[in-house]
Coordinates of N, CA and C in Angstrom, one line a residue:
K1 N 73.6 93.2 76.4 CA 73.9 92.6 75.2 C 73.1 93.3 74.1
V2 N 73.7 93.7 73.0 CA 72.9 94.4 71.9 C 72.8 93.4 70.7
V3 N 71.6 93.2 70.3 CA 71.5 92.2 69.2 C 71.1 93.0 68.0
N4 N 72.0 93.0 67.0 CA 71.8 93.7 65.7 C 70.9 93.0 64.7
E5 N 70.4 93.6 63.8 CA 69.5 93.0 62.7 C 70.4 92.1 61.9
E6 N 71.6 92.5 61.6 CA 72.6 91.8 60.7 C 73.9 91.6 61.6
G7 N 74.4 90.4 61.4 CA 75.6 90.1 62.2 C 75.3 89.5 63.6
E8 N 76.4 89.3 64.3 CA 76.3 88.7 65.7 C 76.0 89.8 66.7
G9 N 75.5 89.3 67.8 CA 75.3 90.3 69.0 C 76.6 90.7 69.5
V10 N 76.6 91.8 70.0 CA 77.9 92.5 70.6 C 77.5 92.9 72.1
W11 N 78.6 92.9 72.9 CA 78.6 93.4 74.3 C 79.0 94.7 74.3
L12 N 78.4 95.6 74.9 CA 78.7 97.0 75.2 C 78.9 97.3 76.6
T13 N 80.0 98.0 77.0 CA 80.1 98.5 78.4 C 79.3 99.8 78.6
L14 N 78.3 99.7 79.5 CA 77.5 100.9 79.7 C 77.9 101.7 80.9
A15 N 78.5 101.2 81.9 CA 78.9 101.9 83.0 C 79.8 101.2 83.9
Y16 N 80.6 101.9 84.7 CA 81.4 101.3 85.7 C 80.9 101.7 87.2
I17 N 81.0 100.7 88.0 CA 80.4 101.0 89.4 C 81.6 101.2 90.2
P18 N 81.8 102.3 91.0 CA 82.9 102.6 91.8 C 82.9 101.6 93.0
I19 N 84.1 101.4 93.6 CA 84.4 100.6 94.8 C 84.4 101.5 95.9
V20 N 83.6 101.2 97.0 CA 83.4 101.9 98.2 C 84.3 101.2 99.2
R21 N 85.3 101.9 99.7 CA 86.1 101.3 100.8 C 85.5 101.4 102.1
Q22 N 85.8 100.5 103.0 CA 85.3 100.5 104.3 C 86.3 101.3 105.2
G23 N 85.8 102.3 106.0 CA 86.5 103.0 106.9 C 86.8 102.3 108.2
K24 N 87.4 103.1 109.1 CA 87.8 102.5 110.4 C 86.9 103.1 111.6
E25 N 86.0 104.0 111.2 CA 85.3 104.6 112.3 C 84.2 103.7 112.9
P26 N 83.7 103.9 114.0 CA 82.6 103.0 114.6 C 81.4 102.9 113.6
G27 N 81.0 101.7 113.4 CA 79.8 101.4 112.6 C 80.2 101.5 111.2
S28 N 81.5 101.5 110.8 CA 82.0 101.6 109.4 C 81.4 100.6 108.4
E29 N 81.2 99.4 108.9 CA 80.7 98.2 108.0 C 79.3 98.6 107.6
E30 N 78.5 99.0 108.5 CA 77.1 99.3 108.2 C 77.0 100.6 107.1
R31 N 77.8 101.6 107.5 CA 77.8 102.8 106.6 C 78.3 102.4 105.2
A32 N 79.4 101.6 105.1 CA 80.0 101.3 103.9 C 78.9 100.4 103.0
R33 N 78.1 99.5 103.7 CA 77.1 98.8 103.0 C 76.0 99.7 102.5
K34 N 75.6 100.6 103.2 CA 74.6 101.5 102.8 C 75.1 102.5 101.7
R35 N 76.3 102.8 101.7 CA 76.9 103.7 100.6 C 77.0 102.8 99.3
R36 N 77.4 101.6 99.4 CA 77.5 100.7 98.3 C 76.1 100.5 97.7
A37 N 75.2 100.2 98.5 CA 73.8 100.0 98.0 C 73.2 101.2 97.3
A38 N 73.5 102.4 97.9 CA 73.0 103.6 97.3 C 73.7 103.9 95.9
I39 N 75.0 103.7 95.9 CA 75.8 104.1 94.6 C 75.3 103.0 93.5
L40 N 75.2 101.8 93.9 CA 74.8 100.8 92.9 C 73.4 101.3 92.2
Q41 N 72.5 101.6 93.1 CA 71.1 102.0 92.5 C 71.2 103.3 91.7
R42 N 72.1 104.2 92.1 CA 72.2 105.4 91.3 C 72.8 105.2 90.0
V43 N 73.8 104.2 89.9 CA 74.5 103.9 88.7 C 73.5 103.2 87.8
L44 N 72.7 102.3 88.3 CA 71.7 101.6 87.5 C 70.6 102.6 87.0
Y45 N 70.3 103.5 87.8 CA 69.4 104.5 87.3 C 69.9 105.3 86.2
L46 N 71.2 105.8 86.2 CA 71.8 106.6 85.2 C 71.9 105.7 83.9
V47 N 72.1 104.4 84.1 CA 72.2 103.6 82.9 C 70.9 103.4 82.2
F48 N 69.8 103.2 83.0 CA 68.6 102.8 82.5 C 67.5 103.9 82.5
R49 N 67.9 105.2 82.7 CA 67.0 106.3 82.9 C 66.2 106.5 81.6
S50 N 66.9 106.4 80.4 CA 66.2 106.6 79.2 C 65.2 105.5 78.9
A51 N 65.7 104.2 79.2 CA 64.9 103.0 79.0 C 63.6 103.1 80.0
I52 N 63.8 103.6 81.2 CA 62.7 103.7 82.1 C 61.6 104.7 81.6
A53 N 62.1 105.8 81.0 CA 61.1 106.8 80.5 C 60.4 106.2 79.2
A54 N 61.2 105.5 78.4 CA 60.6 104.9 77.2 C 59.6 103.8 77.5
S55 N 59.9 103.1 78.6 CA 59.0 102.0 78.9 C 57.5 102.5 79.3
H56 N 57.5 103.7 79.8 CA 56.1 104.4 80.1 C 55.6 105.1 78.9
M57 N 56.4 105.9 78.3 CA 55.9 106.9 77.2 C 56.1 106.4 75.8
G58 N 57.0 105.3 75.7 CA 57.2 104.7 74.3 C 58.3 105.5 73.7
V59 N 58.9 104.9 72.6 CA 60.0 105.5 71.8 C 59.6 105.1 70.4
K60 N 59.9 106.0 69.5 CA 59.6 105.9 68.0 C 60.8 105.2 67.4
V61 N 60.5 104.1 66.7 CA 61.4 103.3 66.0 C 60.9 103.1 64.5
R62 N 61.9 103.3 63.6 CA 61.6 103.1 62.2 C 62.0 101.7 61.8
F63 N 61.0 100.9 61.2 CA 61.2 99.6 60.8 C 60.5 99.3 59.6
G64 N 61.1 98.9 58.6 CA 60.6 98.6 57.2 C 59.9 99.7 56.6
G65 N 60.3 100.9 56.8 CA 59.7 102.1 56.2 C 58.6 102.6 57.0
R66 N 58.3 102.0 58.2 CA 57.2 102.5 59.0 C 57.8 103.0 60.3
E67 N 57.1 103.9 60.9 CA 57.4 104.5 62.2 C 56.6 103.9 63.3
L68 N 57.2 103.1 64.2 CA 56.4 102.4 65.3 C 56.7 103.1 66.6
L69 N 55.7 103.0 67.5 CA 55.8 103.4 68.9 C 56.1 102.2 69.7
C70 N 57.3 102.0 70.3 CA 57.7 100.8 71.0 C 57.8 101.1 72.5
F71 N 57.4 100.2 73.3 CA 57.6 100.2 74.8 C 58.5 99.1 75.2
P72 N 59.8 99.4 75.5 CA 60.7 98.4 75.9 C 60.4 97.8 77.3
R73 N 60.7 96.5 77.4 CA 60.5 95.8 78.7 C 61.7 95.0 79.0
L74 N 62.0 95.0 80.3 CA 63.2 94.1 80.8 C 62.6 92.7 81.1
L75 N 63.1 91.7 80.3 CA 62.5 90.3 80.5 C 63.4 89.5 81.3
L76 N 64.8 89.7 81.2 CA 65.7 88.9 81.9 C 67.0 89.6 82.3
Y77 N 67.3 89.4 83.6 CA 68.6 90.0 84.1 C 69.4 88.8 84.7
I78 N 70.6 88.6 84.0 CA 71.4 87.5 84.4 C 72.5 87.9 85.4
C79 N 72.5 87.2 86.5 CA 73.5 87.7 87.5 C 73.7 86.6 88.4
D80 N 74.7 86.6 89.5 CA 74.8 85.6 90.5 C 74.0 86.1 91.7
L81 N 74.1 85.3 92.7 CA 73.2 85.5 93.9 C 73.6 86.9 94.6
P82 N 75.0 87.2 94.9 CA 75.1 88.4 95.6 C 74.7 89.7 94.7
E83 N 74.9 89.6 93.5 CA 74.4 90.7 92.6 C 72.8 90.8 92.6
E84 N 72.1 89.6 92.7 CA 70.7 89.6 92.7 C 70.2 90.3 94.0
K85 N 70.9 90.0 95.1 CA 70.5 90.7 96.4 C 70.8 92.2 96.3
G86 N 71.9 92.6 95.7 CA 72.1 94.0 95.5 C 71.2 94.7 94.6
L87 N 70.8 94.0 93.5 CA 69.9 94.6 92.5 C 68.5 94.8 93.1
L88 N 68.1 93.9 93.8 CA 66.7 94.0 94.5 C 66.7 94.7 95.8
C89 N 67.9 95.1 96.3 CA 68.0 95.7 97.7 C 67.5 94.8 98.7
M90 N 67.8 93.4 98.6 CA 67.4 92.5 99.6 C 68.5 92.2 100.5
K91 N 68.3 91.8 101.8 CA 69.3 91.4 102.7 C 69.8 90.0 102.3
G92 N 71.2 89.9 102.4 CA 71.8 88.5 102.2 C 72.1 87.9 103.5
G93 N 72.7 86.6 103.4 CA 73.0 85.9 104.5 C 71.8 85.2 105.1
K94 N 71.8 85.0 106.4 CA 70.7 84.2 107.1 C 69.7 85.2 107.5
T95 N 68.8 85.5 106.6 CA 67.6 86.4 106.8 C 66.3 85.6 107.0
A96 N 65.3 86.3 107.4 CA 64.1 85.6 107.7 C 63.4 85.1 106.4
K97 N 63.5 85.9 105.3 CA 62.9 85.5 104.0 C 64.0 85.6 103.0
P98 N 64.8 84.5 102.8 CA 66.0 84.7 101.9 C 65.6 84.5 100.3
C99 N 64.5 84.0 100.0 CA 64.2 83.8 98.6 C 63.7 85.1 98.0
S100 N 64.2 85.4 96.8 CA 63.7 86.6 96.1 C 62.4 86.4 95.2
L101 N 62.0 85.0 95.1 CA 60.7 84.8 94.4 C 59.6 84.6 95.3
C102 N 59.7 84.2 96.6 CA 58.6 83.8 97.4 C 58.9 84.3 98.8
N103 N 57.8 84.1 99.7 CA 58.0 84.5 101.1 C 58.3 83.3 102.0
V104 N 58.8 82.4 101.5 CA 59.2 81.3 102.4 C 60.2 81.7 103.5
R105 N 59.9 81.2 104.7 CA 60.8 81.5 105.8 C 62.0 80.7 105.8
F106 N 63.1 81.2 106.5 CA 64.4 80.5 106.4 C 64.4 79.0 106.9
E107 N 63.6 78.8 108.0 CA 63.5 77.5 108.6 C 62.7 76.5 107.7
F108 N 62.0 77.0 106.7 CA 61.3 76.1 105.8 C 61.8 76.1 104.4
A109 N 62.9 76.7 104.2 CA 63.5 77.0 102.9 C 63.7 75.6 102.1
A110 N 64.1 74.6 102.7 CA 64.4 73.4 102.1 C 63.5 72.2 102.5
A111 N 62.3 72.6 103.1 CA 61.3 71.6 103.5 C 60.1 71.7 102.6
P112 N 59.3 70.6 102.8 CA 58.1 70.5 101.8 C 57.1 71.7 102.0
E113 N 57.1 72.4 103.2 CA 56.3 73.5 103.4 C 56.6 74.6 102.3
A114 N 57.8 74.6 101.8 CA 58.3 75.7 100.9 C 57.4 75.7 99.6
L115 N 57.0 74.5 99.2 CA 56.2 74.4 98.0 C 54.9 75.2 98.0
N116 N 54.4 75.5 99.3 CA 53.1 76.2 99.4 C 53.3 77.7 99.7
A117 N 54.6 78.1 99.6 CA 54.9 79.5 100.0 C 54.3 80.5 99.0
E118 N 53.9 81.6 99.4 CA 53.3 82.6 98.4 C 54.4 83.4 97.7
D119 N 54.1 83.7 96.5 CA 55.0 84.5 95.7 C 55.1 85.8 96.3
R120 N 56.3 86.6 96.1 CA 56.4 87.9 96.6 C 55.5 88.8 95.7
N121 N 54.8 89.7 96.4 CA 53.9 90.7 95.8 C 54.8 91.9 95.6
A122 N 55.1 92.1 94.3 CA 55.9 93.3 94.0 C 55.3 94.6 94.5
L123 N 54.0 94.8 94.3 CA 53.3 96.0 94.8 C 53.4 96.3 96.3
V124 N 53.3 95.2 97.0 CA 53.3 95.3 98.5 C 54.8 95.5 99.0
V125 N 55.6 94.7 98.5 CA 57.0 94.8 98.9 C 57.7 96.1 98.5
L126 N 57.5 96.6 97.4 CA 58.0 97.9 96.9 C 57.4 99.0 97.7
S127 N 56.1 99.0 97.9 CA 55.4 100.0 98.7 C 56.0 100.2 100.1
D128 N 56.2 99.1 100.8 CA 56.8 99.1 102.1 C 58.2 99.6 102.0
Q129 N 59.0 99.2 100.9 CA 60.3 99.6 100.8 C 60.5 101.0 100.5
A130 N 59.5 101.6 99.7 CA 59.4 103.1 99.6 C 59.2 103.8 100.9
K131 N 58.3 103.3 101.7 CA 58.1 103.9 103.0 C 59.3 103.8 104.0
A132 N 60.0 102.7 103.9 CA 61.2 102.6 104.7 C 62.3 103.5 104.3
T133 N 62.4 103.6 102.9 CA 63.4 104.6 102.4 C 63.1 106.0 102.8
R134 N 61.8 106.4 102.8 CA 61.4 107.7 103.1 C 61.7 108.0 104.6
L135 N 61.5 107.1 105.4 CA 61.7 107.1 106.8 C 63.2 107.2 107.1
R136 N 64.0 106.5 106.3 CA 65.5 106.6 106.4 C 66.1 108.0 106.0
L137 N 65.5 108.5 104.9 CA 66.0 109.8 104.4 C 65.6 110.9 105.4
R138 N 64.4 110.8 106.0 CA 64.0 111.9 107.0 C 64.4 111.7 108.3
K139 N 65.0 110.4 108.6 CA 65.6 110.1 109.9 C 64.4 110.1 110.9
E140 N 63.3 109.5 110.6 CA 62.2 109.5 111.5 C 61.8 108.0 111.8
H141 N 61.2 107.8 112.9 CA 60.6 106.5 113.3 C 61.6 105.3 112.9
P142 N 62.8 105.2 113.5 CA 63.7 104.1 113.1 C 63.1 102.8 113.5
S143 N 62.2 102.6 114.5 CA 61.7 101.3 114.8 C 60.7 100.9 113.7
R144 N 59.9 101.8 113.2 CA 59.0 101.4 112.1 C 59.8 101.0 110.9
R145 N 60.9 101.8 110.6 CA 61.7 101.4 109.4 C 62.3 100.0 109.5
L146 N 62.8 99.7 110.7 CA 63.4 98.3 110.9 C 62.4 97.3 110.9
M147 N 61.1 97.6 111.3 CA 60.0 96.6 111.1 C 59.7 96.3 109.7
L148 N 59.7 97.4 108.9 CA 59.4 97.2 107.4 C 60.5 96.4 106.8
E149 N 61.7 96.8 107.2 CA 62.9 96.0 106.6 C 62.7 94.5 106.9
K150 N 62.5 94.2 108.3 CA 62.4 92.8 108.7 C 61.2 92.1 108.1
K151 N 60.2 92.8 107.9 CA 58.9 92.1 107.3 C 59.2 91.5 106.0
H152 N 60.0 92.1 105.1 CA 60.3 91.5 103.8 C 61.8 91.1 103.6
S153 N 62.6 91.3 104.6 CA 64.1 91.0 104.5 C 64.7 91.9 103.4
V154 N 64.3 93.1 103.4 CA 64.9 94.1 102.4 C 65.6 95.3 103.1
H155 N 66.4 96.0 102.3 CA 67.1 97.2 102.9 C 66.1 98.5 102.6
A156 N 66.4 99.5 103.3 CA 65.6 100.8 103.1 C 66.2 101.6 101.9
V157 N 66.3 100.9 100.8 CA 66.8 101.6 99.6 C 65.9 101.0 98.5
M158 N 65.4 102.0 97.6 CA 64.5 101.6 96.5 C 65.3 101.1 95.3
P159 N 64.9 99.9 94.8 CA 65.6 99.4 93.5 C 65.4 100.4 92.3
A160 N 66.4 100.6 91.6 CA 66.3 101.6 90.5 C 65.5 100.9 89.3
L161 N 65.6 99.6 89.2 CA 64.8 99.0 88.1 C 63.3 98.9 88.5
A162 N 62.9 99.2 89.6 CA 61.5 99.3 89.9 C 60.7 100.3 89.1
G163 N 61.5 101.3 88.6 CA 60.8 102.4 87.7 C 60.5 101.9 86.4
L164 N 60.9 100.7 85.9 CA 60.7 100.1 84.6 C 59.2 99.6 84.6
A165 N 58.5 99.9 83.5 CA 57.1 99.4 83.4 C 57.2 97.9 83.2
G166 N 56.2 97.2 83.9 CA 56.2 95.8 83.8 C 56.8 95.2 85.0
L167 N 57.6 95.9 85.8 CA 58.3 95.2 86.9 C 57.6 95.6 88.2
S168 N 57.4 97.0 88.5 CA 56.6 97.4 89.6 C 55.1 97.6 89.3
M169 N 54.7 97.5 88.1 CA 53.3 97.5 87.7 C 53.1 96.3 86.8
A170 N 51.7 96.1 86.5 CA 51.3 94.9 85.8 C 52.2 94.6 84.6
P171 N 52.7 93.4 84.4 CA 52.4 92.1 85.1 C 53.2 91.8 86.3
F172 N 53.9 92.8 86.9 CA 54.7 92.7 88.2 C 55.7 91.6 88.1
H173 N 56.7 91.8 87.2 CA 57.8 90.9 87.1 C 59.0 91.2 87.8
M174 N 58.9 92.0 88.8 CA 60.1 92.5 89.6 C 60.8 91.3 90.2
Y175 N 60.3 90.4 90.7 CA 60.9 89.3 91.4 C 60.9 88.0 90.6
K176 N 60.6 88.1 89.3 CA 60.5 87.0 88.4 C 61.4 87.1 87.2
M177 N 62.1 88.2 87.1 CA 62.9 88.4 85.8 C 64.4 88.1 86.1
V178 N 64.9 87.7 87.2 CA 66.3 87.4 87.5 C 66.6 86.0 87.1
G179 N 67.7 85.8 86.3 CA 68.2 84.4 85.9 C 69.6 84.3 86.4
V180 N 69.9 83.0 86.6 CA 71.3 82.6 87.3 C 72.3 82.5 86.1
D181 N 73.5 83.1 86.3 CA 74.6 83.0 85.4 C 75.2 81.7 85.7
V182 N 75.0 80.7 84.9 CA 75.4 79.3 85.1 C 77.0 79.2 85.1
L183 N 77.5 79.8 84.1 CA 79.0 79.7 84.0 C 79.7 80.3 85.2
H184 N 79.2 81.5 85.6 CA 79.8 82.2 86.7 C 79.6 81.3 88.0
V185 N 78.5 80.7 88.2 CA 78.2 79.9 89.4 C 79.1 78.7 89.4
M186 N 79.3 78.1 88.3 CA 80.2 76.9 88.2 C 81.7 77.4 88.4
D187 N 82.2 78.5 87.9 CA 83.4 78.9 88.1 C 83.7 79.2 89.7
L188 N 82.7 79.7 90.3 CA 82.8 80.1 91.7 C 82.9 78.8 92.6
G189 N 82.6 77.7 92.0 CA 82.6 76.4 92.8 C 81.4 76.2 93.5
V190 N 80.3 76.8 93.2 CA 79.0 76.5 93.8 C 78.5 75.1 93.5
T191 N 78.8 74.7 92.2 CA 78.4 73.3 91.9 C 79.1 72.3 92.8
R192 N 80.4 72.5 93.0 CA 81.1 71.5 94.0 C 80.4 71.6 95.3
M193 N 80.1 72.8 95.8 CA 79.4 72.8 97.1 C 78.1 72.1 97.1
L194 N 77.3 72.3 96.1 CA 76.0 71.7 96.0 C 76.2 70.1 96.0
V195 N 77.1 69.6 95.2 CA 77.3 68.1 95.1 C 77.8 67.6 96.5
H196 N 78.6 68.4 97.1 CA 79.1 67.9 98.5 C 78.0 67.9 99.4
R197 N 77.0 68.8 99.3 CA 75.9 68.7 100.3 C 75.0 67.4 99.9
L198 N 74.9 67.2 98.6 CA 74.1 66.1 98.1 C 74.6 64.7 98.5
V199 N 76.0 64.6 98.5 CA 76.6 63.3 98.8 C 76.4 62.9 100.2
R200 N 76.2 63.8 101.1 CA 76.0 63.5 102.5 C 74.7 62.7 102.7
V201 N 73.8 62.9 101.7 CA 72.5 62.2 101.8 C 72.6 60.8 101.2
Y202 N 73.5 60.6 100.1 CA 73.4 59.3 99.5 C 73.8 58.1 100.4
P203 N 74.8 58.1 101.2 CA 75.1 56.9 102.1 C 73.9 56.5 102.9
H204 N 73.2 57.5 103.5 CA 72.0 57.1 104.3 C 70.8 56.6 103.4
A205 N 70.6 57.2 102.2 CA 69.5 56.8 101.4 C 69.8 55.4 100.8
C206 N 71.2 55.2 100.5 CA 71.5 53.8 100.0 C 71.4 52.7 101.1
A207 N 71.7 53.1 102.3 CA 71.6 52.1 103.4 C 70.2 51.8 103.6
A208 N 69.2 52.8 103.6 CA 67.8 52.5 103.7 C 67.2 51.7 102.6
A209 N 67.8 51.8 101.5 CA 67.2 51.1 100.3 C 68.0 49.8 100.2
G210 N 69.0 49.5 101.0 CA 69.7 48.2 100.9 C 70.7 48.2 99.7
C211 N 71.1 49.3 99.3 CA 72.0 49.4 98.0 C 73.4 49.6 98.5
E212 N 74.3 49.2 97.6 CA 75.8 49.5 97.9 C 76.1 51.0 97.5
T213 N 77.0 51.6 98.2 CA 77.4 52.9 97.9 C 79.0 53.0 97.8
A214 N 79.5 54.1 97.5 CA 81.0 54.3 97.4 C 81.7 53.8 98.7
P215 N 82.9 53.1 98.6 CA 83.5 52.7 99.8 C 84.0 53.9 100.5
G216 N 83.9 53.9 101.9 CA 84.2 54.9 102.7 C 83.2 55.9 103.2
G217 N 81.9 55.5 102.8 CA 80.7 56.4 103.4 C 80.8 57.7 102.6
T218 N 80.5 58.7 103.5 CA 80.5 60.1 102.9 C 81.8 60.6 102.4
K219 N 82.9 60.2 103.0 CA 84.2 60.7 102.5 C 84.5 60.1 101.1
G220 N 84.1 58.7 101.0 CA 84.3 58.1 99.7 C 83.5 58.7 98.7
A221 N 82.3 59.1 99.0 CA 81.4 59.7 98.0 C 82.0 61.0 97.5
C222 N 82.5 61.8 98.4 CA 83.2 63.1 98.1 C 84.4 62.9 97.2
R223 N 85.2 61.8 97.4 CA 86.3 61.6 96.7 C 85.9 61.2 95.2
V224 N 84.7 60.5 95.1 CA 84.2 60.2 93.7 C 83.8 61.5 93.0
A225 N 83.1 62.4 93.7 CA 82.6 63.7 93.2 C 83.8 64.5 92.8
N226 N 84.9 64.5 93.6 CA 86.1 65.4 93.3 C 86.9 64.9 92.0
R227 N 86.8 63.6 91.8 CA 87.4 63.0 90.6 C 86.7 63.5 89.4
R228 N 85.4 63.6 89.5 CA 84.6 64.2 88.4 C 85.0 65.6 88.1
F229 N 85.1 66.3 89.2 CA 85.4 67.7 89.0 C 86.7 68.0 88.4
D230 N 87.7 67.1 88.8 CA 89.0 67.2 88.2 C 89.0 67.0 86.7
E231 N 88.1 66.3 86.2 CA 88.0 66.1 84.8 C 87.5 67.4 84.1
M232 N 86.8 68.3 84.9 CA 86.4 69.6 84.2 C 87.6 70.6 84.2
G233 N 88.5 70.4 85.0 CA 89.6 71.4 85.1 C 89.2 72.6 86.1
R234 N 90.2 73.5 86.1 CA 90.0 74.6 87.1 C 88.8 75.5 86.7
R235 N 88.6 75.7 85.4 CA 87.5 76.6 85.0 C 86.6 75.8 84.1
S236 N 85.4 76.3 84.0 CA 84.4 75.5 83.2 C 84.8 75.5 81.7
Q237 N 84.7 74.4 81.1 CA 85.0 74.4 79.6 C 83.7 74.2 78.8
A238 N 82.6 74.6 79.5 CA 81.3 74.5 78.8 C 81.2 75.4 77.7
S239 N 80.4 75.2 76.6 CA 80.2 76.1 75.6 C 79.4 77.3 76.1
K240 N 79.8 78.5 75.5 CA 79.2 79.7 76.0 C 77.8 79.9 75.3
A241 N 77.6 79.2 74.2 CA 76.3 79.2 73.5 C 75.3 78.3 74.1
A242 N 74.2 78.8 74.4 CA 73.0 78.0 75.0 C 72.7 76.8 73.9
P243 N 72.3 75.7 74.3 CA 72.3 75.3 75.8 C 73.5 74.5 76.2
G244 N 74.6 74.7 75.6 CA 75.8 74.0 76.0 C 76.2 74.1 77.5
C245 N 76.1 75.3 78.0 CA 76.5 75.5 79.4 C 75.5 74.8 80.3
V246 N 74.3 74.8 80.0 CA 73.3 74.1 80.9 C 73.5 72.6 80.7
S247 N 73.6 72.1 79.5 CA 73.7 70.6 79.3 C 74.9 70.1 80.0
R248 N 76.1 70.8 79.9 CA 77.3 70.3 80.6 C 77.1 70.3 82.0
H249 N 76.4 71.3 82.6 CA 76.1 71.4 84.0 C 75.5 70.1 84.6
F250 N 74.3 69.8 83.9 CA 73.5 68.7 84.3 C 74.2 67.4 84.0
L251 N 75.0 67.4 82.9 CA 75.7 66.2 82.6 C 76.7 65.8 83.7
L252 N 77.4 66.8 84.2 CA 78.3 66.6 85.2 C 77.7 66.1 86.5
V253 N 76.6 66.8 86.9 CA 75.9 66.3 88.1 C 75.3 65.0 87.9
S254 N 74.8 64.6 86.8 CA 74.2 63.3 86.5 C 75.3 62.2 86.6
R255 N 76.5 62.6 86.0 CA 77.6 61.5 86.1 C 78.1 61.2 87.6
V256 N 78.1 62.3 88.3 CA 78.5 62.2 89.7 C 77.5 61.3 90.5
C257 N 76.1 61.6 90.2 CA 75.1 60.8 90.9 C 75.1 59.4 90.4
S258 N 75.5 59.1 89.1 CA 75.6 57.7 88.7 C 76.7 57.0 89.3
D259 N 77.8 57.7 89.5 CA 79.0 57.1 90.3 C 78.6 56.7 91.7
L260 N 77.9 57.6 92.4 CA 77.6 57.5 93.8 C 76.5 56.3 93.9
S261 N 75.7 56.1 93.0 CA 74.7 55.0 93.1 C 75.2 53.7 92.7

């Protein structure tokens, strides 16, 4: 998104990412995944290559009759979860370390132990990722490459955005700059899925506290949640201007929770 000094911000199309079809040869799924990952990173590099160079060497900008040397930084990248995994070249699904922010293991992802998990170290992770990529390109020591991938739950492909100053070097924001596209997540039905997971807990919590819950136990609680979702319609009607999308999201969840209680 480009923000002008005068007028409203405008959205510009920078590049198109081609679709990689999966073949029918043995191991086609793995080959297609690797090709998609490599093409995505090459497209990102082509789009951001001038910004990457300017982030290190600076770029001259005229402002108010003065010529300033500016160093651009990437502060926020809005995407959904699959795009986040592709952007950071991390493994998706049931991996050992599914979180992009910390090193929590899969079995402790929703447990109190997750609160004490260490943050991902961009310097260490990217260094091992570079080693794994080099081994893959040279077709050497496949066992060591697999060990490096498993250690951090990453692919042997270097993220293009790691070249930007401030992400792979101080202050190391590589794994802290990703934001969630709230409207996209709501349209995909992830909110419904989350609420359905939550309502499984409410009947047991209410029974333990001696409170009444929706008739029908878990199924009744799901029916109440679905009625609230029907009020939203098929697609999110939240305002696209912040904080409308966020306030509507939390308003919906709070209304569902109030009905269940």
